[in-house]
Coordinates of C-alpha atoms in Angstrom, one line a residue:
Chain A
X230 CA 31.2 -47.3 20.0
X231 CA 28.8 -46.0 22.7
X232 CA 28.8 -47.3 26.4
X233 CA 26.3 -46.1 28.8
X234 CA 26.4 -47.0 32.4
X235 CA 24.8 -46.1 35.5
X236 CA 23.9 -42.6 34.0
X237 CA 21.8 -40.3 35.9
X238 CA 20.8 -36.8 35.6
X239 CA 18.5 -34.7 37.3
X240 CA 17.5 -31.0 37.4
X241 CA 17.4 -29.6 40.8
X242 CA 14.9 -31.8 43.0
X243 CA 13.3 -33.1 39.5
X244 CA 15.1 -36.7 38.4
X245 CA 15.2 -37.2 34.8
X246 CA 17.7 -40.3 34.0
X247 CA 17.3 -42.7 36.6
X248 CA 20.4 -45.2 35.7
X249 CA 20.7 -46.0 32.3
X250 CA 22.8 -48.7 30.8
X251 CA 23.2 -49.1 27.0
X252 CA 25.3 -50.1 24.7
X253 CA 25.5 -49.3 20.9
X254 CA 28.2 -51.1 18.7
X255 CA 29.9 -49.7 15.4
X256 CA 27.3 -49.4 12.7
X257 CA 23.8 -49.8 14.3
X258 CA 21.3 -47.8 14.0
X259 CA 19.3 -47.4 17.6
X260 CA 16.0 -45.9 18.3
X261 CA 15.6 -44.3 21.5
X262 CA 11.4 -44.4 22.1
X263 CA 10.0 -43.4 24.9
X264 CA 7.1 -41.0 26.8
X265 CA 6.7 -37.3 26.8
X266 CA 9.2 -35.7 29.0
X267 CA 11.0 -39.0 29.7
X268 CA 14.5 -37.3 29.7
X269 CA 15.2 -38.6 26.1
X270 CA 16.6 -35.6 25.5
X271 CA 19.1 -35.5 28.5
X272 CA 20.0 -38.5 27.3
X273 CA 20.8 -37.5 23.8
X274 CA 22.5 -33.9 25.6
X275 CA 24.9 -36.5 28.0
X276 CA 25.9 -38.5 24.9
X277 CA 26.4 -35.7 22.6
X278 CA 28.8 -33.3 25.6
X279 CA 26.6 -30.5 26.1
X280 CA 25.4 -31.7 29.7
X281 CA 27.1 -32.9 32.1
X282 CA 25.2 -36.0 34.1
X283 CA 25.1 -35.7 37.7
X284 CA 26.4 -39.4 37.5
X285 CA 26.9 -42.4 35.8
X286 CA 29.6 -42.5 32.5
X287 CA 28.9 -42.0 29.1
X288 CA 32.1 -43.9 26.6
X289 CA 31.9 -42.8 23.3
X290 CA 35.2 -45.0 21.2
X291 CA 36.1 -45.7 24.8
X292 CA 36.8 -42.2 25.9
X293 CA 34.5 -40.7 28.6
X294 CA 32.4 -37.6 27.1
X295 CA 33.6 -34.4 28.9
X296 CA 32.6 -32.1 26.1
X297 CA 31.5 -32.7 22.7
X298 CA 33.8 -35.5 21.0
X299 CA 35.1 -34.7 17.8
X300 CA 34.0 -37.3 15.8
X301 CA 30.4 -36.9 17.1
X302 CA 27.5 -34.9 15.3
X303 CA 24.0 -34.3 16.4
X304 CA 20.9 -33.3 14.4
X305 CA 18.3 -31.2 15.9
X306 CA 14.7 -30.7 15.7
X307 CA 14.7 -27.2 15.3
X308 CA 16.6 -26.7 12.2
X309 CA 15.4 -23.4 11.8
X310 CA 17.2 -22.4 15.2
X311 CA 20.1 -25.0 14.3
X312 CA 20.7 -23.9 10.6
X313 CA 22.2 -20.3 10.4
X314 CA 19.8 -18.0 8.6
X315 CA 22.7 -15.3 7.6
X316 CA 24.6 -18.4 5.4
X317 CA 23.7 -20.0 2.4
X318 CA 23.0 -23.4 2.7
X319 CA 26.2 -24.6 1.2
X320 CA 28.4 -22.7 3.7
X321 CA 26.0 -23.8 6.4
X322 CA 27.3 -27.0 5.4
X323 CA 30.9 -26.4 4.6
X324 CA 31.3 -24.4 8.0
X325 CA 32.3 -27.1 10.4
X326 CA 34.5 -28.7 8.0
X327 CA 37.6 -26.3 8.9
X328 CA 38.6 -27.8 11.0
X329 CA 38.6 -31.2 9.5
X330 CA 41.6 -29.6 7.2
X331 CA 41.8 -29.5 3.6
X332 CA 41.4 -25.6 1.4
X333 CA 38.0 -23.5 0.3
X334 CA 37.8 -25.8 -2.5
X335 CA 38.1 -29.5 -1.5
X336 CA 35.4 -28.0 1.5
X337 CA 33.0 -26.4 -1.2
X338 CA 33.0 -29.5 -3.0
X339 CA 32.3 -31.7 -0.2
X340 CA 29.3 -29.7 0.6
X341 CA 27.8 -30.0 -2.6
X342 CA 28.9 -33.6 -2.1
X343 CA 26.8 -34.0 0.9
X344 CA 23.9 -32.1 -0.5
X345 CA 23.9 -34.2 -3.3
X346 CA 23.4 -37.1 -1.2
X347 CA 20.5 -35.6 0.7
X348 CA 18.6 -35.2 -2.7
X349 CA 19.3 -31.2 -2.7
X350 CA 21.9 -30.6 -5.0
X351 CA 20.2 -27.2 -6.1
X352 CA 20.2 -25.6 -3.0
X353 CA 23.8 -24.6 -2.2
X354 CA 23.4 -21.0 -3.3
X355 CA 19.9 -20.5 -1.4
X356 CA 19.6 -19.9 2.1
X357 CA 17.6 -22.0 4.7
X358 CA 14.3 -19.8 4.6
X359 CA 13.9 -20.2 1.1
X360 CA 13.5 -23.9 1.8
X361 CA 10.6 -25.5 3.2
X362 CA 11.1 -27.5 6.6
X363 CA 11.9 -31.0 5.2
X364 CA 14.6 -29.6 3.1
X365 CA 15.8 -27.3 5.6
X366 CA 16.1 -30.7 7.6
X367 CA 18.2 -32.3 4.7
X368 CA 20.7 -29.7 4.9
X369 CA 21.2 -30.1 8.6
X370 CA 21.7 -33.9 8.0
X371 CA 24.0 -32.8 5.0
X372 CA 26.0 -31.0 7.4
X373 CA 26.5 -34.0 9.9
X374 CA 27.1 -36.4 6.7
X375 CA 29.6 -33.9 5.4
X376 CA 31.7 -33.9 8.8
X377 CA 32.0 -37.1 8.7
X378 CA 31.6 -38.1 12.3
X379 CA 31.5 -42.1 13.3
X380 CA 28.5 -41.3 15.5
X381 CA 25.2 -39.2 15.0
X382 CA 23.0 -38.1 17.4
X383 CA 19.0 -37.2 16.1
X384 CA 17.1 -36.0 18.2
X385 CA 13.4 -35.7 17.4
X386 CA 14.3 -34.8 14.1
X387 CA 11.2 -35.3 12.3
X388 CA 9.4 -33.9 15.3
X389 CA 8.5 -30.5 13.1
X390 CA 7.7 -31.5 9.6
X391 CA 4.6 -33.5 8.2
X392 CA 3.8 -36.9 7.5
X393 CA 4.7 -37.1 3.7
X394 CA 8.0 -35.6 4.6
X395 CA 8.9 -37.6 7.6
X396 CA 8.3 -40.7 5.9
X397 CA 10.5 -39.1 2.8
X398 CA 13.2 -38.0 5.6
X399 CA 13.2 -41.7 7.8
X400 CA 14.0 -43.4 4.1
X401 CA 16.4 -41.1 3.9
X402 CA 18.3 -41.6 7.2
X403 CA 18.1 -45.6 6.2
X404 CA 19.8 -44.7 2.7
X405 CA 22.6 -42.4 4.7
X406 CA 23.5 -45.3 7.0
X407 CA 23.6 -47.6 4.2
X408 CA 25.6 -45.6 2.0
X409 CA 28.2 -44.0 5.3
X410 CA 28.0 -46.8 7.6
X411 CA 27.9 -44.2 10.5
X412 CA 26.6 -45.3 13.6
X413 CA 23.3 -43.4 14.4
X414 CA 21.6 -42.9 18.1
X415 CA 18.0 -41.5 16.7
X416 CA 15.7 -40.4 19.3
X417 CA 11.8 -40.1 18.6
X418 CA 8.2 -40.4 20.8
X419 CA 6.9 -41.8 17.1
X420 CA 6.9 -46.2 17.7
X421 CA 6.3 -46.8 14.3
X422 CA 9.4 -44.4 13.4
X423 CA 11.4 -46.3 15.8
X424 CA 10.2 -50.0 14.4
X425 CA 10.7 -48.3 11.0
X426 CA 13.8 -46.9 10.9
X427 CA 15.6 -48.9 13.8
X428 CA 18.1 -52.5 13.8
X429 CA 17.1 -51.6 17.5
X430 CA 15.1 -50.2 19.6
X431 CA 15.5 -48.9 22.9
X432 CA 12.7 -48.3 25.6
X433 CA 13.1 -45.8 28.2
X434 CA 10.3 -45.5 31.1
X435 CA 8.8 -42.4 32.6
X436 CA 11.2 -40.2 34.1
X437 CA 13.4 -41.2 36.3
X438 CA 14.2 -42.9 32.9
X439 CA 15.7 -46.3 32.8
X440 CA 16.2 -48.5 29.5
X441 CA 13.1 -51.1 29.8
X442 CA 12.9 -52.5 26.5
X443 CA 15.6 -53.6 24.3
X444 CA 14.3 -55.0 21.4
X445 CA 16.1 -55.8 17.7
X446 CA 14.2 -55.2 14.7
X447 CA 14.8 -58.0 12.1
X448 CA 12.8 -57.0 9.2
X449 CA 13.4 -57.5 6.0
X450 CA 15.6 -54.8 3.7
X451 CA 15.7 -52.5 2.6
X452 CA 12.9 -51.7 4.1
X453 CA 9.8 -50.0 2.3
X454 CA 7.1 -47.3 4.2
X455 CA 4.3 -49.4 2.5
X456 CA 5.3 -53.3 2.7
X457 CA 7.4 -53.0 6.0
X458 CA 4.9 -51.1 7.5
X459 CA 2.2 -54.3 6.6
X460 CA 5.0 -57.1 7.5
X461 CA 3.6 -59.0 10.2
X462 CA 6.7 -58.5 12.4
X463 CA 6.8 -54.6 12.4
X464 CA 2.7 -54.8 13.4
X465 CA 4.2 -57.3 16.5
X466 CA 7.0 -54.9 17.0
X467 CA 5.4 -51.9 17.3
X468 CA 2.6 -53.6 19.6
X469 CA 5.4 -54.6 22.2
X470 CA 7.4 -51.3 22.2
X471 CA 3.8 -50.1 22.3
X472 CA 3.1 -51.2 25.4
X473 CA 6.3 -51.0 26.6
X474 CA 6.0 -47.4 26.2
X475 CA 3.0 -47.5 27.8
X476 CA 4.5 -49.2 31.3
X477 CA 3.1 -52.7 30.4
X478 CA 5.4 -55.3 30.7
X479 CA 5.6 -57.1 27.2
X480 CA 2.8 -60.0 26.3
X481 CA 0.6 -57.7 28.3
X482 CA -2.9 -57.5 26.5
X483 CA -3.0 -53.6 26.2
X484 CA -6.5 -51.9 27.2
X485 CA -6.3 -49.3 24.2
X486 CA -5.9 -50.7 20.9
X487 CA -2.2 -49.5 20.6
X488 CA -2.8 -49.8 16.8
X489 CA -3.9 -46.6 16.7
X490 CA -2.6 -45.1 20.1
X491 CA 1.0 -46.0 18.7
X492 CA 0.4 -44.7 15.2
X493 CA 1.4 -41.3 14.1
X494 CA -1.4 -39.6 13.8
X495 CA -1.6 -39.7 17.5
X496 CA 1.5 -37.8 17.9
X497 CA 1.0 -34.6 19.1
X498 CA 0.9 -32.5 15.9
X499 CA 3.6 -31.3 13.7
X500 CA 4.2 -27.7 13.7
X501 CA 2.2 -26.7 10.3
X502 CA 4.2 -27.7 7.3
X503 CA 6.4 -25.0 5.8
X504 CA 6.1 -25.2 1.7
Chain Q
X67 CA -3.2 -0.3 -1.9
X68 CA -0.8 1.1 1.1
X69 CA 2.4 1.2 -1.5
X70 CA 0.2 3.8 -3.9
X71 CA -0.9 5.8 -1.0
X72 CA 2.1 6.0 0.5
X73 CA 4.2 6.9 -3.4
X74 CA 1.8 9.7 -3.6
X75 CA 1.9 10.8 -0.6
X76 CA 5.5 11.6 -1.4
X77 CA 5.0 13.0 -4.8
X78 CA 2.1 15.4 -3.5
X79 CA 2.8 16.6 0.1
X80 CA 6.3 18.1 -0.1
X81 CA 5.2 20.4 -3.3
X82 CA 1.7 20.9 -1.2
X83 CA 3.5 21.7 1.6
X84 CA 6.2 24.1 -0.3
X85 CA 3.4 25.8 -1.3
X86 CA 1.4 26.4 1.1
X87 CA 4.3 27.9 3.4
X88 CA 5.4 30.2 0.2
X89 CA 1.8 31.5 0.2
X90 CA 1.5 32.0 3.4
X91 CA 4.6 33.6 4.6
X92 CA 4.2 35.7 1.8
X93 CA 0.6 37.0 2.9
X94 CA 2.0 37.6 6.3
X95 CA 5.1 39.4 5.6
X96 CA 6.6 37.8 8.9
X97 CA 10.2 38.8 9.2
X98 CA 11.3 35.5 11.0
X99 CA 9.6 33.0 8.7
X100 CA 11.3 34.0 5.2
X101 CA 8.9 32.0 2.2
X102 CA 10.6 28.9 1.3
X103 CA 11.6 30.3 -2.2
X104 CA 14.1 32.7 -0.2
X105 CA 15.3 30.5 1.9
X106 CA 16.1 28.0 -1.1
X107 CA 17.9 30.8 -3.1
X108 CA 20.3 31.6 -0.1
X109 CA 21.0 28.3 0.5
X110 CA 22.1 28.3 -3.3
X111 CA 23.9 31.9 -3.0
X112 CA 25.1 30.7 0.3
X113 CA 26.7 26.6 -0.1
X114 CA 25.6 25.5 -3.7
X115 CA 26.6 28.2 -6.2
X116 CA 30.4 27.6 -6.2
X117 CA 32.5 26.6 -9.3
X118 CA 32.1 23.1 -11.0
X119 CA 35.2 22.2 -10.0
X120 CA 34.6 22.0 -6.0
X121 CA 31.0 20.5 -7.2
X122 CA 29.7 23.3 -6.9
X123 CA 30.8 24.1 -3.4
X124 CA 31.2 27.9 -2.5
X125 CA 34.1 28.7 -0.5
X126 CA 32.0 29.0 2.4
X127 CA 30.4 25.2 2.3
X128 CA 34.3 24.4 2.2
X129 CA 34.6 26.4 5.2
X130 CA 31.5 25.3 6.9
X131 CA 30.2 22.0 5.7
X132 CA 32.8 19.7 4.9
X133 CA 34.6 20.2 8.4
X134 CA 30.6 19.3 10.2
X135 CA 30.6 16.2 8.0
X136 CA 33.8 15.1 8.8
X137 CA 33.4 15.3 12.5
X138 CA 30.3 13.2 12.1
X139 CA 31.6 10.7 10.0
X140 CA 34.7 10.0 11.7
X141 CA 33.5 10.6 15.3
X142 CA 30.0 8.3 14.7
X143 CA 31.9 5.3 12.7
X144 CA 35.1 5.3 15.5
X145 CA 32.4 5.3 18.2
X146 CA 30.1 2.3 16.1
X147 CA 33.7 0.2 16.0
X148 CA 34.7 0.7 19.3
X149 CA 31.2 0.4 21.0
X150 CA 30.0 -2.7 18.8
X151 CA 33.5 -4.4 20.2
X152 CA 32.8 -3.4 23.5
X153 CA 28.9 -4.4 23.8
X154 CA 29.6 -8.4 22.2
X155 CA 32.5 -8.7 24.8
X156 CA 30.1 -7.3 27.7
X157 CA 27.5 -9.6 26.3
X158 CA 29.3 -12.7 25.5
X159 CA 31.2 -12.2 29.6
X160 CA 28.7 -12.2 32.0
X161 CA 31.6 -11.3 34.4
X162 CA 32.5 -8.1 32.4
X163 CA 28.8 -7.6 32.3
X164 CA 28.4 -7.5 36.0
X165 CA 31.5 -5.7 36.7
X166 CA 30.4 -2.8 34.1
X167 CA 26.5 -2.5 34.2
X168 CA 26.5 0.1 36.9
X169 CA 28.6 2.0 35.3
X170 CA 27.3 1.7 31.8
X171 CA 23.7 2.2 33.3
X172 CA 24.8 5.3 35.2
X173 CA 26.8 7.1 32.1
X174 CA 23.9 6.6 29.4
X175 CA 21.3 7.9 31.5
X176 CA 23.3 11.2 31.9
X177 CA 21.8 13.9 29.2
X178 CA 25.1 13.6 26.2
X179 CA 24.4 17.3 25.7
X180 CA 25.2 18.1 29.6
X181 CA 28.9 17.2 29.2
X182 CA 29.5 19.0 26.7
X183 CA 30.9 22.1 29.1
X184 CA 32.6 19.9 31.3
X185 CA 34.3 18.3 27.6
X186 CA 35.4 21.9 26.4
X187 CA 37.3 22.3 29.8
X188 CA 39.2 19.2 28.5
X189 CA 39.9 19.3 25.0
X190 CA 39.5 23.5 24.2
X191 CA 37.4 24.5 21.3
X192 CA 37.6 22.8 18.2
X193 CA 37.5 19.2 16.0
X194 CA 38.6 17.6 19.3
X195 CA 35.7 19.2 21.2
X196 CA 33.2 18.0 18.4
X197 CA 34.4 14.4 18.1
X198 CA 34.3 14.0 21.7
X199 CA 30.9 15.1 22.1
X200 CA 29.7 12.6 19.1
X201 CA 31.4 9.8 20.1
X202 CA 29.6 10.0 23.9
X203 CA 26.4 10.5 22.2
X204 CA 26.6 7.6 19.9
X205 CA 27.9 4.9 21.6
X206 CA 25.7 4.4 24.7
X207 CA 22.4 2.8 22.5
X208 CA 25.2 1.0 19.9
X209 CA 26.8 -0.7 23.0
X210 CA 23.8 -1.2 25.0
X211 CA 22.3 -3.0 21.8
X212 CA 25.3 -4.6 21.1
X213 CA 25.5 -6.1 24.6
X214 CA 21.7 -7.6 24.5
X215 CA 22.2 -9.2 20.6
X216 CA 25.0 -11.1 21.9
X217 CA 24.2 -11.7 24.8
X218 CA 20.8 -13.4 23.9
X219 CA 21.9 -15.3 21.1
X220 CA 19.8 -18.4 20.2
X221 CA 21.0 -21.0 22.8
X222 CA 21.0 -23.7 19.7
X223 CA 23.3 -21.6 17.8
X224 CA 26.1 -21.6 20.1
X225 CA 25.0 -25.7 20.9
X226 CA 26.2 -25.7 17.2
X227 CA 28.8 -24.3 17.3
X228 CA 30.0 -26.6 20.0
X229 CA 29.0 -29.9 18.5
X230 CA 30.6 -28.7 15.2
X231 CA 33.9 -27.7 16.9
X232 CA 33.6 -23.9 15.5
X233 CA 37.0 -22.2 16.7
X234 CA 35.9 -19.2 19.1
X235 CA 36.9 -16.8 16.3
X236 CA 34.4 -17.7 13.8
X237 CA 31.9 -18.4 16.6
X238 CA 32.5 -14.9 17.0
X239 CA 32.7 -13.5 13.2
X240 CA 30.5 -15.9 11.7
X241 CA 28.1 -16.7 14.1
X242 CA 27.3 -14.0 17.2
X243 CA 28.1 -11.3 15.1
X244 CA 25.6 -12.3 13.0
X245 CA 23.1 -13.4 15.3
X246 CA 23.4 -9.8 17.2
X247 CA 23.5 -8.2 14.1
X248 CA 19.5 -6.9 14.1
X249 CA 20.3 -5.4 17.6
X250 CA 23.4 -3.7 16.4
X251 CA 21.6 -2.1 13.4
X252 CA 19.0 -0.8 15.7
X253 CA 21.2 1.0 17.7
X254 CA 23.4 1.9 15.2
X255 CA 20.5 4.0 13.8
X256 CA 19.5 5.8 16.6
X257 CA 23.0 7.0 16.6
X258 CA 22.9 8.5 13.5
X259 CA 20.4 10.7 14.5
X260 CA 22.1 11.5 18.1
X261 CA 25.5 12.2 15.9
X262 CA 23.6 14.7 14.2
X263 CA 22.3 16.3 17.5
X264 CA 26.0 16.4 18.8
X265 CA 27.8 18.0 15.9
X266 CA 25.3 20.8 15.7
X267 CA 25.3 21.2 20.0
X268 CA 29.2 20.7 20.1
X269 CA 29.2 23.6 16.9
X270 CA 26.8 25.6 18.8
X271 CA 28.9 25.7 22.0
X272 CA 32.8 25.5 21.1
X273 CA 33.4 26.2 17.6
X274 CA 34.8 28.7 15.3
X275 CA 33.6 27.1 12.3
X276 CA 30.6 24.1 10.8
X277 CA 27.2 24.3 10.0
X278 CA 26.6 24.8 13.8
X279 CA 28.9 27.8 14.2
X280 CA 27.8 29.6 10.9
X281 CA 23.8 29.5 12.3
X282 CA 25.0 31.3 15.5
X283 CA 27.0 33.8 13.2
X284 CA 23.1 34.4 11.4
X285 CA 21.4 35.0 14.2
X286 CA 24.1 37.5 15.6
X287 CA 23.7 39.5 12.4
X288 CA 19.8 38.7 12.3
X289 CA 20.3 37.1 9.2
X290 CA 16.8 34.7 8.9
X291 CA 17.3 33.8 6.0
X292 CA 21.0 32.4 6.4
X293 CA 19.5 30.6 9.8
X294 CA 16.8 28.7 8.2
X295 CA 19.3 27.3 5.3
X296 CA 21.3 25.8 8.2
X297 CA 17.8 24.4 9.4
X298 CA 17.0 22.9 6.1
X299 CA 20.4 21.9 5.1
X300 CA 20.2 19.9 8.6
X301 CA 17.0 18.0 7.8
X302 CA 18.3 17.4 4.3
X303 CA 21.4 15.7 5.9
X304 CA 19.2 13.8 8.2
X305 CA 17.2 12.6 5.7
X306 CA 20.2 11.6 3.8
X307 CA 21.9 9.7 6.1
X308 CA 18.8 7.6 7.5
X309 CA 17.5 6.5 3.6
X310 CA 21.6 5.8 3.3
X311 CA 21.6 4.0 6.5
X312 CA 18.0 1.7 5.6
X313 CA 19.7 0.7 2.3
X314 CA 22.9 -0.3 4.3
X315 CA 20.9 -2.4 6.6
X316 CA 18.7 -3.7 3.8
X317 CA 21.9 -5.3 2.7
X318 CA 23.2 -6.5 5.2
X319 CA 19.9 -7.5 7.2
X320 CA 17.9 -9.0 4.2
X321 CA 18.3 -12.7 5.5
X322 CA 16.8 -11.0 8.8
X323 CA 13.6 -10.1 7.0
X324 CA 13.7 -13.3 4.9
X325 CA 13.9 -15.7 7.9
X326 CA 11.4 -13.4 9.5
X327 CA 8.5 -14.2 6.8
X328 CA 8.7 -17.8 7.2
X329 CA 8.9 -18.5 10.7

């Protein structure tokens, strides 16, 4: 599905990818982890088109990326500045689907569709200030499920909402790729989002980034914020992409007790919940 | 607390007002400040006391009133067309932009009112004199505006757009348009004010006819009264058209506000 080789990027003087290889096949679901300003996001902008790396390839379904591929779809973190505030929600959702063919109607009802499936089936009509940031966050994942694209991007995307919610939104990314079988690239800082939510997850190192952990989650599913959280695998798991994250090498004994270093509540904040 | 203020305020001052001026023009018998109840009564004689059939319209507000109204409709909504089409394609090129800044920078700063001589020399006296004069003065702020809305539209938007495959029509229509939209309005209403400014200059200067040409015609005949009607049918019309204009952009902009209050 996704093949990543050799990619580099940097920004003037400043290198942000320093060689990346990975590979994502049909179906998985990969978490990209890594520091603050490690280039996670060039990463995600290479995959996605909208940058072009000064080197290295990018194959998405064996084509090289030279602008956005059409069966690709990318959720943001900013949903207020990726949601259009002059639509409603439901033709925020049906607007990309034009060009995926079919008349008004078959794309109205595919909105609702989608929006059903997000959990917000009374929220066509309103527009995407009335909702608070969680739901504004379901439509945008609405409007990649609706498009039906065989890979999704996520970046950050439960970087602006709080705690309740996030854990709310990660189940529902889990129930999305259960129910679409989409491949999903999801990048976060949060480790216990990326142990969580992940069949993998991938590692980058300070910028210049390059992949230094590769790790697949095997945890029992479906998986549950409470008892997955307490399974003695995901506390090993997180530990290790921990200190991975941290530029240990893995086994390392950390000097912080990454339990709490690696929880959320370490994160830097959320912008303050929208009700 | 500020809502009651201000609805009182516009149940009391106005009458207040009225009333004071009546008094006091009254008291000092000034021949070139009629009292407001004379001045109301020839505007009535004058424009308003016409047969029900041309709504009331006298002969003269035909004569006078309706041509000044249609100059400024026409010539301010042709210039708002053209100049909101011109400003997105300046803003969305930044080739066009480069090429045409000087130029645009150098014609907007020029007084509208100046070239109103050199205009006459053009197109005679007449409609074709007034509608050139209010489509110069309106369309410098709308397609200034109009440039900076689309050219500054929210980066992510148009990264949107592009992941989502959006055709570059309905980037346009439903998207930049949109997104420039707040901009647009705020020039568009400083050009209803300027559109007034150029009928009545463009009346005053080449004319034989509108609300412009029938004020010089007063003052000729020292006819106060008559002058000051044109004064306060002109603030009535300015009035008009800016709480017609806010209720237009209320419309229009009221996801604007909306998104506004949350973020």
């Amino acid at each position: 599905m996704l093949e990543i080789s050799d990619l580099t990027h940097s920004y003037g003087a400043y290198q942000a990818l320093g060689g990346v290889n990975l590979t994502v096949a049909e179906g998985e679901l990969v978490c990209v982890v890594g520091p603050s300003g490690c280039g996670k996001s060039t990463l995600l902008r290479s995959i996605g088109g909208l940058l072009r790396p000064t080197g290295g390839r990018v194959l998405v379904q064996g084509r090289p990326v030279e602008k956005v591929p059409d069966d690709l779809a990318i959720v943001f973190q900013d949903y207020s500045r990726s949601l259009f505030p002059w639509m409603t929600v439901a033709d925020n959702v049906s607007l990309p689907l034009r060009r995926r063919g079919g008349d008004r109607r078959s794309r109205a009802a595919a909105a609702v569709e989608a929006l059903e499936q997000v959990g917000l089936p009374a929220a066509a009509g309103k527009y995407p200030w009335e909702l608070s940031g969680g739901m504004q966050q379901r439509v945008a994942i609405a409007r990649a499920l609706a498009y039906k694209p065989a890979l999704m991007l996520m970046d950050e995307p439960f970087g602006s909402v709080d705690a309740q919610t996030r854990e709310d939104l990660e189940d529902l990314v889990l129930q999305v790729r259960r129910s679409s079988g989409m491949t999903i690239v999801l990048i976060t800082h949060d480790i216990d989002e990326s142990v969580y939510v992940g069949d993998r997850v991938v590692v980058l190192s300070k910028s210049p980034a390059t992949v230094v952990g590769d790790l697949r989650v095997e945890l029992p599913e479906p998986r549950d914020q409470i008892a997955t959280r307490e399974h003695p695998d995901f506390v090993h798991l997180r530990a290790e992409v921990g200190r991975l994250v941290r530029g240990m090498r893995s086994g390392e004994p950390a000097a912080a007790p990454e339990a709490e270093a690696a929880s959320p509540e370490q994160e830097p904040a959320p912008a303050a919940p929208k009700a | 607390m500020k809502t009651i203020v201000s609805r009182i305020a516009w149940l009391w001052i106005l009458p207040v007002v009225l009333v004071a001026w009546e008094v006091s023009t009254r008291a000092a018998q000034a021949v070139y400040f009629p009292p407001p109840s004379v001045i109301l009564a020839r505007l009535h004689e004058l424009w308003f006391s016409g047969p029900a059939a041309h709504v009331f319209l006298t002969d003269e507000a035909a004569h006078h009133l309706l041509p000044s109204l249609g100059r400024l409709v026409v010539g301010w909504a042709g210039a708002c067309l053209v100049a909101i089409a011109a400003g997105v394609a300046l803003g969305r090129s930044a080739v066009l932009c480069d090429v045409f800044s000087p130029l645009i920078h150098f014609f907007r700063s020029v007084p509208p009112p100046l070239l109103i001589p050199i205009f006459m020399t053009m197109t005679g006296i007449g409609t074709p004199l007034q509608l050139t004069a209010i489509v110069f003065g309106v369309s410098w702020p709308v397609l200034l505006n109009s440039l900076d809305g689309a050219r500054y539209v929210d980066r992510q938007y148009l990264e949107t757009c592009e992941v989502f495959g959006i055709s570059r029509f309905r980037r346009l229509t439903r998207v930049i348009l949109p997104a420039a939209s707040p901009k647009i309005f705020a020039g568009l209403r400083i050009s209803v004010a300027l559109a007034l400014i150029m009928m009545i200059l463009s009346e005053f200067i080449g004319s034989t006819e509108g609300i412009g040409y029938r004020m010089l015609v007063a003052q000729s005949e020292l006819d106060v009264p008559t002058m000051w009607t044109a004064i306060v049918l002109l603030g009535i019309l300015g009035f008009v058209l800016n709480a017609a204009f806010l209720r237009f952009e209320r419309h229009v902009l009221t996801w604007h506000r909306g998104a506004r209050k949350t973020d």
